Amino acid sequence: SAAVIVAALTFHFVRSSEIKSFELEYKDAVHKVEDAVTLGMKNKLNAAKTFAAIYETSFMEWPNATFTNAEFDSQAQGQLEIANGMAISFNPIIDETNRVEFEQHAADSASLLGHENLVTRSCDDDSGSTCRIVTDGIYRKAPNPNGSGLINVDDPGFSPESMNYPNTLVPVWQIYPISNWRAVMFNLHSEQKRQRALDNMLDFNLPTVTSLLHLVQDDEMNPSSILFYPVTRNVDSDEIVG
């Protein structure tokens, strides 16, 4: 019986020690993950803040703000590396009062963006439902009438789901890397998850993050989130222009 008691006590103490060791390792791992996520978000916020400041100090006329492809890439590449993100873009705030002016500016500046497919259509579909160019104007996604997936359609400039900003459009304009050219002129405010984050950004003039969504440039499902950071008219202004 003495041997049985010793064995039982040994098992109890060893098991308790292993559980405590596991708990300590688990808590340490949780803290490391938390620190890594926090640092990653801070880096993304700081990169977005710097990128926004570049626009705020470089342009006076809004929303017609366009860098040359070389200028944009030189600014965007480093910020994207700091942020460890997939893409970074400038997206102006548009409504019915400045849409015609912006779309004309976009058509005139399309050659500055750095991708031929934004100037010359890459398919035989002149309607733009499968491939578009900048001169087609701002677009959104809509169900295909034949029932198979989504197609590109001209954006009507009205999103009734947005209570405070139904007439607001937020098209992707300049984007890095330019391999994501298909997203250019897509109205971010037309999609529900993006719309909710953009409305919060406009309401509170604060950075916002979307819930998980599918990016326009991804052919296959690749769950992602977008950080929206407000660009104001200048560094001393609260008026959001992009």
Short mmCIF file of N, CA and C in Angstrom, two decimals, residues 63-227:
data_model
loop_
_atom_site.label_atom_id
_atom_site.label_comp_id
_atom_site.label_asym_id
_atom_site.label_seq_id
_atom_site.Cartn_x
_atom_site.Cartn_y
_atom_site.Cartn_z
N PRO A 63 -11.52 67.17 -55.53
CA PRO A 63 -10.85 65.87 -55.33
C PRO A 63 -9.83 65.53 -56.42
N ASN A 64 -9.49 66.51 -57.27
CA ASN A 64 -8.61 66.23 -58.42
C ASN A 64 -7.15 66.19 -58.00
N ALA A 65 -6.78 65.11 -57.32
CA ALA A 65 -5.41 64.95 -56.80
C ALA A 65 -4.79 63.70 -57.40
N THR A 66 -3.75 63.88 -58.21
CA THR A 66 -3.12 62.74 -58.87
C THR A 66 -1.62 62.94 -58.96
N PHE A 67 -0.87 61.99 -58.40
CA PHE A 67 0.57 61.94 -58.59
C PHE A 67 0.86 61.19 -59.89
N THR A 68 2.04 61.41 -60.46
CA THR A 68 2.48 60.52 -61.53
C THR A 68 2.72 59.15 -60.92
N ASN A 69 2.73 58.13 -61.77
CA ASN A 69 2.93 56.77 -61.28
C ASN A 69 4.23 56.64 -60.51
N ALA A 70 5.32 57.26 -61.01
CA ALA A 70 6.63 57.17 -60.34
C ALA A 70 6.57 57.83 -58.97
N GLU A 71 5.93 59.01 -58.90
CA GLU A 71 5.83 59.72 -57.62
C GLU A 71 4.99 58.92 -56.63
N PHE A 72 3.86 58.40 -57.10
CA PHE A 72 2.97 57.66 -56.22
C PHE A 72 3.66 56.40 -55.70
N ASP A 73 4.29 55.65 -56.60
CA ASP A 73 4.95 54.41 -56.18
C ASP A 73 6.06 54.67 -55.16
N SER A 74 6.82 55.75 -55.36
CA SER A 74 7.92 56.04 -54.45
C SER A 74 7.41 56.34 -53.04
N GLN A 75 6.22 56.95 -52.95
CA GLN A 75 5.63 57.24 -51.64
C GLN A 75 4.96 56.00 -51.05
N ALA A 76 4.25 55.26 -51.91
CA ALA A 76 3.41 54.17 -51.43
C ALA A 76 4.20 52.92 -51.05
N GLN A 77 5.26 52.62 -51.79
CA GLN A 77 5.98 51.37 -51.57
C GLN A 77 6.52 51.24 -50.14
N GLY A 78 7.18 52.29 -49.68
CA GLY A 78 7.75 52.25 -48.33
C GLY A 78 6.68 52.16 -47.26
N GLN A 79 5.59 52.92 -47.43
CA GLN A 79 4.52 52.89 -46.43
C GLN A 79 3.85 51.52 -46.39
N LEU A 80 3.69 50.89 -47.55
CA LEU A 80 3.07 49.57 -47.57
C LEU A 80 3.97 48.53 -46.90
N GLU A 81 5.28 48.66 -47.08
CA GLU A 81 6.20 47.74 -46.42
C GLU A 81 6.15 47.91 -44.91
N ILE A 82 6.07 49.16 -44.45
CA ILE A 82 5.95 49.41 -43.01
C ILE A 82 4.66 48.80 -42.47
N ALA A 83 3.59 48.98 -43.23
CA ALA A 83 2.28 48.49 -42.80
C ALA A 83 2.14 46.99 -42.93
N ASN A 84 3.01 46.36 -43.76
CA ASN A 84 2.90 44.93 -44.02
C ASN A 84 1.50 44.60 -44.53
N GLY A 85 1.04 45.41 -45.49
CA GLY A 85 -0.29 45.23 -46.04
C GLY A 85 -0.25 44.69 -47.45
N MET A 86 -1.44 44.49 -48.05
CA MET A 86 -1.55 43.97 -49.40
C MET A 86 -1.56 45.07 -50.44
N ALA A 87 -2.14 46.21 -50.11
CA ALA A 87 -2.25 47.31 -51.06
C ALA A 87 -2.51 48.60 -50.29
N ILE A 88 -2.19 49.72 -50.94
CA ILE A 88 -2.47 51.02 -50.35
C ILE A 88 -2.99 51.92 -51.46
N SER A 89 -4.01 52.72 -51.17
CA SER A 89 -4.62 53.51 -52.23
C SER A 89 -5.10 54.85 -51.71
N PHE A 90 -5.27 55.79 -52.65
CA PHE A 90 -5.92 57.06 -52.36
C PHE A 90 -7.30 57.03 -52.99
N ASN A 91 -8.32 57.37 -52.20
CA ASN A 91 -9.71 57.25 -52.63
C ASN A 91 -10.45 58.56 -52.31
N PRO A 92 -10.70 59.42 -53.29
CA PRO A 92 -11.34 60.70 -53.01
C PRO A 92 -12.81 60.57 -52.63
N ILE A 93 -13.30 61.55 -51.87
CA ILE A 93 -14.71 61.60 -51.50
C ILE A 93 -15.44 62.40 -52.58
N ILE A 94 -16.43 61.76 -53.24
CA ILE A 94 -17.12 62.34 -54.38
C ILE A 94 -18.62 62.41 -54.08
N ASP A 95 -19.30 63.42 -54.60
CA ASP A 95 -20.76 63.46 -54.58
C ASP A 95 -21.25 64.07 -55.88
N GLU A 96 -22.55 64.36 -55.96
CA GLU A 96 -23.11 64.84 -57.22
C GLU A 96 -22.58 66.22 -57.61
N THR A 97 -22.01 66.96 -56.66
CA THR A 97 -21.52 68.31 -56.98
C THR A 97 -20.17 68.30 -57.67
N ASN A 98 -19.40 67.23 -57.50
CA ASN A 98 -18.06 67.22 -58.10
C ASN A 98 -17.75 65.94 -58.90
N ARG A 99 -18.75 65.10 -59.10
CA ARG A 99 -18.51 63.84 -59.82
C ARG A 99 -18.08 64.08 -61.26
N VAL A 100 -18.80 64.94 -61.99
CA VAL A 100 -18.46 65.19 -63.39
C VAL A 100 -17.04 65.74 -63.51
N GLU A 101 -16.71 66.67 -62.62
CA GLU A 101 -15.38 67.27 -62.63
C GLU A 101 -14.31 66.22 -62.36
N PHE A 102 -14.55 65.34 -61.36
CA PHE A 102 -13.55 64.33 -61.04
C PHE A 102 -13.40 63.32 -62.16
N GLU A 103 -14.51 62.85 -62.73
CA GLU A 103 -14.42 61.86 -63.78
C GLU A 103 -13.71 62.41 -65.02
N GLN A 104 -13.85 63.71 -65.28
CA GLN A 104 -13.12 64.32 -66.37
C GLN A 104 -11.63 64.38 -66.04
N HIS A 105 -11.32 64.75 -64.80
CA HIS A 105 -9.92 64.76 -64.35
C HIS A 105 -9.33 63.36 -64.45
N ALA A 106 -10.11 62.35 -64.05
CA ALA A 106 -9.63 60.97 -64.11
C ALA A 106 -9.33 60.56 -65.55
N ALA A 107 -10.24 60.89 -66.45
CA ALA A 107 -10.02 60.54 -67.86
C ALA A 107 -8.77 61.22 -68.40
N ASP A 108 -8.56 62.47 -68.03
CA ASP A 108 -7.38 63.21 -68.49
C ASP A 108 -6.09 62.69 -67.87
N SER A 109 -6.19 62.06 -66.69
CA SER A 109 -4.99 61.66 -65.95
C SER A 109 -4.74 60.16 -65.98
N ALA A 110 -5.57 59.41 -66.69
CA ALA A 110 -5.47 57.94 -66.67
C ALA A 110 -4.09 57.44 -67.06
N SER A 111 -3.45 58.13 -67.98
CA SER A 111 -2.13 57.68 -68.45
C SER A 111 -1.06 57.81 -67.38
N LEU A 112 -1.35 58.58 -66.31
CA LEU A 112 -0.37 58.76 -65.24
C LEU A 112 -0.36 57.59 -64.25
N LEU A 113 -1.37 56.73 -64.33
CA LEU A 113 -1.54 55.70 -63.32
C LEU A 113 -0.60 54.52 -63.47
N GLY A 114 -0.07 54.33 -64.68
CA GLY A 114 0.97 53.32 -64.84
C GLY A 114 0.53 51.96 -65.31
N HIS A 115 -0.71 51.86 -65.85
CA HIS A 115 -1.13 50.56 -66.40
C HIS A 115 -1.94 50.78 -67.67
N GLU A 116 -1.52 50.14 -68.73
CA GLU A 116 -2.15 50.32 -70.05
C GLU A 116 -3.62 49.92 -70.05
N ASN A 117 -3.98 48.92 -69.24
CA ASN A 117 -5.36 48.44 -69.23
C ASN A 117 -6.34 49.46 -68.66
N LEU A 118 -5.84 50.50 -68.03
CA LEU A 118 -6.71 51.57 -67.55
C LEU A 118 -6.97 52.61 -68.63
N VAL A 119 -6.23 52.53 -69.71
CA VAL A 119 -6.38 53.47 -70.83
C VAL A 119 -6.98 52.77 -72.05
N THR A 120 -6.51 51.56 -72.32
CA THR A 120 -6.98 50.78 -73.47
C THR A 120 -7.67 49.52 -72.97
N ARG A 121 -8.90 49.29 -73.40
CA ARG A 121 -9.68 48.16 -72.88
C ARG A 121 -9.00 46.83 -73.19
N SER A 122 -8.97 45.97 -72.18
CA SER A 122 -8.24 44.70 -72.30
C SER A 122 -9.12 43.55 -72.76
N CYS A 123 -10.36 43.83 -73.15
CA CYS A 123 -11.24 42.78 -73.68
C CYS A 123 -12.16 43.40 -74.72
N ASP A 124 -13.00 42.57 -75.35
CA ASP A 124 -13.88 43.04 -76.42
C ASP A 124 -15.22 43.53 -75.91
N ASP A 125 -15.39 43.58 -74.58
CA ASP A 125 -16.68 43.97 -74.01
C ASP A 125 -16.75 45.49 -73.85
N ASP A 126 -17.37 46.17 -74.82
CA ASP A 126 -17.44 47.63 -74.77
C ASP A 126 -18.36 48.14 -73.67
N SER A 127 -19.22 47.27 -73.12
CA SER A 127 -20.12 47.71 -72.06
C SER A 127 -19.38 47.94 -70.75
N GLY A 128 -18.19 47.32 -70.63
CA GLY A 128 -17.43 47.46 -69.39
C GLY A 128 -17.89 46.55 -68.28
N SER A 129 -18.78 45.61 -68.58
CA SER A 129 -19.31 44.74 -67.52
C SER A 129 -18.28 43.75 -67.02
N THR A 130 -17.29 43.43 -67.85
CA THR A 130 -16.26 42.48 -67.43
C THR A 130 -14.89 43.14 -67.30
N CYS A 131 -14.62 44.16 -68.08
CA CYS A 131 -13.37 44.91 -67.92
C CYS A 131 -13.64 46.36 -68.28
N ARG A 132 -13.09 47.25 -67.48
CA ARG A 132 -13.37 48.67 -67.66
C ARG A 132 -12.07 49.46 -67.83
N ILE A 133 -12.24 50.67 -68.34
CA ILE A 133 -11.14 51.63 -68.38
C ILE A 133 -11.59 52.87 -67.63
N VAL A 134 -10.67 53.76 -67.34
CA VAL A 134 -10.98 54.93 -66.51
C VAL A 134 -12.07 55.79 -67.12
N THR A 135 -12.07 55.95 -68.43
CA THR A 135 -13.06 56.82 -69.08
C THR A 135 -14.49 56.29 -68.97
N ASP A 136 -14.64 55.02 -68.55
CA ASP A 136 -15.99 54.49 -68.32
C ASP A 136 -16.63 55.13 -67.09
N GLY A 137 -15.83 55.70 -66.20
CA GLY A 137 -16.36 56.35 -65.01
C GLY A 137 -16.39 55.45 -63.79
N ILE A 138 -16.95 55.97 -62.72
CA ILE A 138 -17.04 55.25 -61.44
C ILE A 138 -18.03 54.09 -61.59
N TYR A 139 -17.68 52.93 -61.01
CA TYR A 139 -18.55 51.77 -61.15
C TYR A 139 -18.75 51.06 -59.82
N ARG A 140 -19.70 50.15 -59.83
CA ARG A 140 -19.94 49.26 -58.70
C ARG A 140 -20.20 47.86 -59.22
N LYS A 141 -20.30 46.90 -58.31
CA LYS A 141 -20.63 45.53 -58.67
C LYS A 141 -22.14 45.33 -58.53
N ALA A 142 -22.72 44.52 -59.45
CA ALA A 142 -24.15 44.22 -59.42
C ALA A 142 -24.36 42.80 -59.90
N PRO A 143 -25.47 42.16 -59.50
CA PRO A 143 -25.73 40.80 -59.95
C PRO A 143 -25.84 40.72 -61.47
N ASN A 144 -25.25 39.70 -62.03
CA ASN A 144 -25.35 39.46 -63.47
C ASN A 144 -26.79 39.05 -63.80
N PRO A 145 -27.43 39.68 -64.79
CA PRO A 145 -28.81 39.33 -65.15
C PRO A 145 -29.00 37.85 -65.48
N ASN A 146 -27.94 37.19 -65.94
CA ASN A 146 -28.07 35.77 -66.26
C ASN A 146 -27.93 34.88 -65.03
N GLY A 147 -27.72 35.52 -63.86
CA GLY A 147 -27.68 34.77 -62.60
C GLY A 147 -26.34 34.22 -62.21
N SER A 148 -25.30 34.48 -63.00
CA SER A 148 -23.98 33.95 -62.69
C SER A 148 -23.05 35.04 -62.18
N GLY A 149 -22.92 35.14 -60.88
CA GLY A 149 -21.95 36.05 -60.27
C GLY A 149 -22.30 37.52 -60.40
N LEU A 150 -21.24 38.37 -60.36
CA LEU A 150 -21.40 39.82 -60.40
C LEU A 150 -20.74 40.39 -61.65
N ILE A 151 -21.23 41.54 -62.09
CA ILE A 151 -20.63 42.25 -63.20
C ILE A 151 -20.40 43.70 -62.79
N ASN A 152 -19.61 44.43 -63.58
CA ASN A 152 -19.37 45.85 -63.35
C ASN A 152 -20.48 46.66 -64.02
N VAL A 153 -21.01 47.64 -63.30
CA VAL A 153 -22.03 48.53 -63.87
C VAL A 153 -21.70 49.97 -63.48
N ASP A 154 -22.15 50.92 -64.29
CA ASP A 154 -21.98 52.33 -63.95
C ASP A 154 -22.63 52.61 -62.61
N ASP A 155 -21.93 53.32 -61.74
CA ASP A 155 -22.51 53.61 -60.43
C ASP A 155 -23.53 54.74 -60.54
N PRO A 156 -24.73 54.54 -60.02
CA PRO A 156 -25.76 55.59 -60.12
C PRO A 156 -25.53 56.78 -59.21
N GLY A 157 -24.57 56.64 -58.28
CA GLY A 157 -24.29 57.75 -57.36
C GLY A 157 -25.24 57.83 -56.19
N PHE A 158 -25.93 56.73 -55.90
CA PHE A 158 -26.89 56.72 -54.80
C PHE A 158 -26.85 55.37 -54.11
N SER A 159 -26.62 55.39 -52.80
CA SER A 159 -26.59 54.17 -51.99
C SER A 159 -27.56 54.35 -50.83
N PRO A 160 -28.81 53.93 -51.00
CA PRO A 160 -29.85 54.18 -49.98
C PRO A 160 -29.56 53.51 -48.64
N GLU A 161 -28.68 52.50 -48.63
CA GLU A 161 -28.38 51.82 -47.36
C GLU A 161 -27.63 52.73 -46.40
N SER A 162 -26.97 53.76 -46.93
CA SER A 162 -26.24 54.69 -46.08
C SER A 162 -27.17 55.81 -45.65
N MET A 163 -27.47 55.89 -44.36
CA MET A 163 -28.44 56.86 -43.87
C MET A 163 -27.93 58.30 -43.97
N ASN A 164 -26.67 58.51 -43.63
CA ASN A 164 -26.15 59.88 -43.58
C ASN A 164 -25.45 60.32 -44.86
N TYR A 165 -25.00 59.34 -45.68
CA TYR A 165 -24.22 59.69 -46.87
C TYR A 165 -24.68 58.92 -48.11
N PRO A 166 -25.98 58.94 -48.41
CA PRO A 166 -26.48 58.14 -49.54
C PRO A 166 -25.96 58.59 -50.90
N ASN A 167 -25.55 59.86 -51.03
CA ASN A 167 -25.09 60.39 -52.31
C ASN A 167 -23.57 60.45 -52.41
N THR A 168 -22.89 59.78 -51.50
CA THR A 168 -21.43 59.81 -51.48
C THR A 168 -20.84 58.63 -52.25
N LEU A 169 -19.81 58.91 -53.03
CA LEU A 169 -19.05 57.88 -53.72
C LEU A 169 -17.60 57.98 -53.26
N VAL A 170 -16.95 56.84 -53.12
CA VAL A 170 -15.54 56.82 -52.72
C VAL A 170 -14.80 55.88 -53.68
N PRO A 171 -14.47 56.35 -54.88
CA PRO A 171 -13.80 55.49 -55.85
C PRO A 171 -12.32 55.30 -55.53
N VAL A 172 -11.83 54.09 -55.77
CA VAL A 172 -10.39 53.87 -55.73
C VAL A 172 -9.78 54.65 -56.88
N TRP A 173 -8.75 55.45 -56.60
CA TRP A 173 -8.15 56.23 -57.67
C TRP A 173 -6.72 55.74 -57.93
N GLN A 174 -5.77 56.09 -57.07
CA GLN A 174 -4.42 55.58 -57.26
C GLN A 174 -4.16 54.46 -56.27
N ILE A 175 -3.55 53.37 -56.76
CA ILE A 175 -3.35 52.20 -55.92
C ILE A 175 -1.98 51.59 -56.17
N TYR A 176 -1.38 51.09 -55.09
CA TYR A 176 -0.10 50.38 -55.19
C TYR A 176 -0.25 49.03 -54.48
N PRO A 177 0.16 47.93 -55.08
CA PRO A 177 0.79 47.84 -56.40
C PRO A 177 -0.23 48.00 -57.52
N ILE A 178 0.21 48.49 -58.67
CA ILE A 178 -0.68 48.75 -59.78
C ILE A 178 -1.19 47.46 -60.41
N SER A 179 -0.65 46.32 -60.00
CA SER A 179 -1.22 45.04 -60.44
C SER A 179 -2.67 44.91 -60.00
N ASN A 180 -3.08 45.71 -59.02
CA ASN A 180 -4.47 45.75 -58.57
C ASN A 180 -5.29 46.77 -59.38
N TRP A 181 -4.93 46.97 -60.65
CA TRP A 181 -5.55 48.01 -61.48
C TRP A 181 -7.06 47.84 -61.63
N ARG A 182 -7.56 46.62 -61.51
CA ARG A 182 -9.00 46.39 -61.68
C ARG A 182 -9.84 47.12 -60.64
N ALA A 183 -9.22 47.48 -59.51
CA ALA A 183 -9.98 48.17 -58.47
C ALA A 183 -10.15 49.66 -58.76
N VAL A 184 -9.37 50.22 -59.68
CA VAL A 184 -9.43 51.66 -59.97
C VAL A 184 -10.82 52.04 -60.47
N MET A 185 -11.39 53.07 -59.88
CA MET A 185 -12.72 53.63 -60.18
C MET A 185 -13.86 52.81 -59.56
N PHE A 186 -13.54 51.77 -58.77
CA PHE A 186 -14.58 51.04 -58.05
C PHE A 186 -15.04 51.87 -56.86
N ASN A 187 -16.35 52.04 -56.72
CA ASN A 187 -16.92 52.81 -55.62
C ASN A 187 -16.94 51.99 -54.34
N LEU A 188 -15.99 52.23 -53.46
CA LEU A 188 -15.91 51.50 -52.20
C LEU A 188 -17.17 51.65 -51.36
N HIS A 189 -17.84 52.79 -51.51
CA HIS A 189 -19.03 53.09 -50.70
C HIS A 189 -20.27 52.32 -51.16
N SER A 190 -20.14 51.56 -52.25
CA SER A 190 -21.30 50.83 -52.76
C SER A 190 -21.45 49.46 -52.11
N GLU A 191 -20.43 49.01 -51.40
CA GLU A 191 -20.47 47.68 -50.79
C GLU A 191 -20.69 47.83 -49.29
N GLN A 192 -21.57 47.02 -48.74
CA GLN A 192 -22.10 47.23 -47.39
C GLN A 192 -21.02 47.30 -46.31
N LYS A 193 -20.07 46.37 -46.28
CA LYS A 193 -19.08 46.36 -45.22
C LYS A 193 -18.14 47.55 -45.34
N ARG A 194 -17.73 47.89 -46.57
CA ARG A 194 -16.91 49.07 -46.78
C ARG A 194 -17.69 50.33 -46.43
N GLN A 195 -18.95 50.32 -46.82
CA GLN A 195 -19.80 51.48 -46.58
C GLN A 195 -19.93 51.80 -45.09
N ARG A 196 -20.13 50.78 -44.30
CA ARG A 196 -20.29 50.98 -42.86
C ARG A 196 -19.03 51.61 -42.25
N ALA A 197 -17.86 51.11 -42.64
CA ALA A 197 -16.61 51.66 -42.11
C ALA A 197 -16.38 53.08 -42.60
N LEU A 198 -16.69 53.35 -43.87
CA LEU A 198 -16.52 54.69 -44.42
C LEU A 198 -17.47 55.69 -43.77
N ASP A 199 -18.70 55.28 -43.53
CA ASP A 199 -19.66 56.17 -42.86
C ASP A 199 -19.18 56.52 -41.45
N ASN A 200 -18.63 55.54 -40.74
CA ASN A 200 -18.10 55.82 -39.40
C ASN A 200 -16.91 56.76 -39.48
N MET A 201 -16.06 56.58 -40.49
CA MET A 201 -14.92 57.48 -40.66
C MET A 201 -15.39 58.90 -40.91
N LEU A 202 -16.42 59.06 -41.76
CA LEU A 202 -16.94 60.39 -42.08
C LEU A 202 -17.65 61.01 -40.88
N ASP A 203 -18.33 60.18 -40.11
CA ASP A 203 -19.06 60.68 -38.92
C ASP A 203 -18.11 61.19 -37.84
N PHE A 204 -17.04 60.45 -37.59
CA PHE A 204 -16.20 60.72 -36.44
C PHE A 204 -14.80 61.23 -36.79
N ASN A 205 -14.49 61.29 -38.09
CA ASN A 205 -13.16 61.74 -38.54
C ASN A 205 -12.06 60.94 -37.86
N LEU A 206 -12.24 59.63 -37.84
CA LEU A 206 -11.29 58.72 -37.21
C LEU A 206 -11.03 57.54 -38.14
N PRO A 207 -9.86 56.90 -38.02
CA PRO A 207 -9.61 55.69 -38.81
C PRO A 207 -10.60 54.59 -38.43
N THR A 208 -11.01 53.80 -39.40
CA THR A 208 -11.93 52.69 -39.16
C THR A 208 -11.44 51.46 -39.91
N VAL A 209 -11.93 50.29 -39.49
CA VAL A 209 -11.54 49.03 -40.12
C VAL A 209 -12.81 48.26 -40.48
N THR A 210 -12.83 47.68 -41.67
CA THR A 210 -13.97 46.88 -42.08
C THR A 210 -13.93 45.51 -41.42
N SER A 211 -15.06 44.84 -41.43
CA SER A 211 -15.07 43.42 -41.08
C SER A 211 -14.49 42.66 -42.28
N LEU A 212 -14.35 41.36 -42.17
CA LEU A 212 -13.76 40.57 -43.25
C LEU A 212 -14.58 40.68 -44.53
N LEU A 213 -13.89 40.87 -45.66
CA LEU A 213 -14.58 41.02 -46.94
C LEU A 213 -13.72 40.49 -48.07
N HIS A 214 -14.28 40.53 -49.29
CA HIS A 214 -13.58 40.07 -50.49
C HIS A 214 -13.16 41.29 -51.30
N LEU A 215 -11.86 41.39 -51.63
CA LEU A 215 -11.36 42.53 -52.38
C LEU A 215 -11.68 42.39 -53.87
N VAL A 216 -11.94 43.53 -54.51
CA VAL A 216 -12.29 43.55 -55.93
C VAL A 216 -11.21 42.89 -56.77
N GLN A 217 -9.94 43.12 -56.42
CA GLN A 217 -8.84 42.62 -57.25
C GLN A 217 -8.56 41.14 -57.06
N ASP A 218 -9.19 40.49 -56.09
CA ASP A 218 -8.97 39.07 -55.86
C ASP A 218 -9.97 38.24 -56.65
N ASP A 219 -9.47 37.40 -57.55
CA ASP A 219 -10.36 36.55 -58.34
C ASP A 219 -10.99 35.46 -57.47
N GLU A 220 -10.25 34.97 -56.49
CA GLU A 220 -10.75 33.95 -55.58
C GLU A 220 -10.91 34.53 -54.19
N MET A 221 -11.73 33.90 -53.37
CA MET A 221 -11.99 34.39 -52.02
C MET A 221 -10.70 34.41 -51.20
N ASN A 222 -10.40 35.59 -50.67
CA ASN A 222 -9.21 35.77 -49.83
C ASN A 222 -9.60 36.77 -48.74
N PRO A 223 -10.16 36.29 -47.61
CA PRO A 223 -10.70 37.20 -46.59
C PRO A 223 -9.70 38.26 -46.16
N SER A 224 -10.12 39.52 -46.19
CA SER A 224 -9.24 40.64 -45.86
C SER A 224 -10.05 41.71 -45.12
N SER A 225 -9.35 42.65 -44.53
CA SER A 225 -9.98 43.83 -43.94
C SER A 225 -9.28 45.06 -44.47
N ILE A 226 -10.01 46.17 -44.56
CA ILE A 226 -9.45 47.42 -45.06
C ILE A 226 -9.42 48.45 -43.93
N LEU A 227 -8.28 49.10 -43.77
CA LEU A 227 -8.16 50.22 -42.85
C LEU A 227 -8.38 51.50 -43.65
#
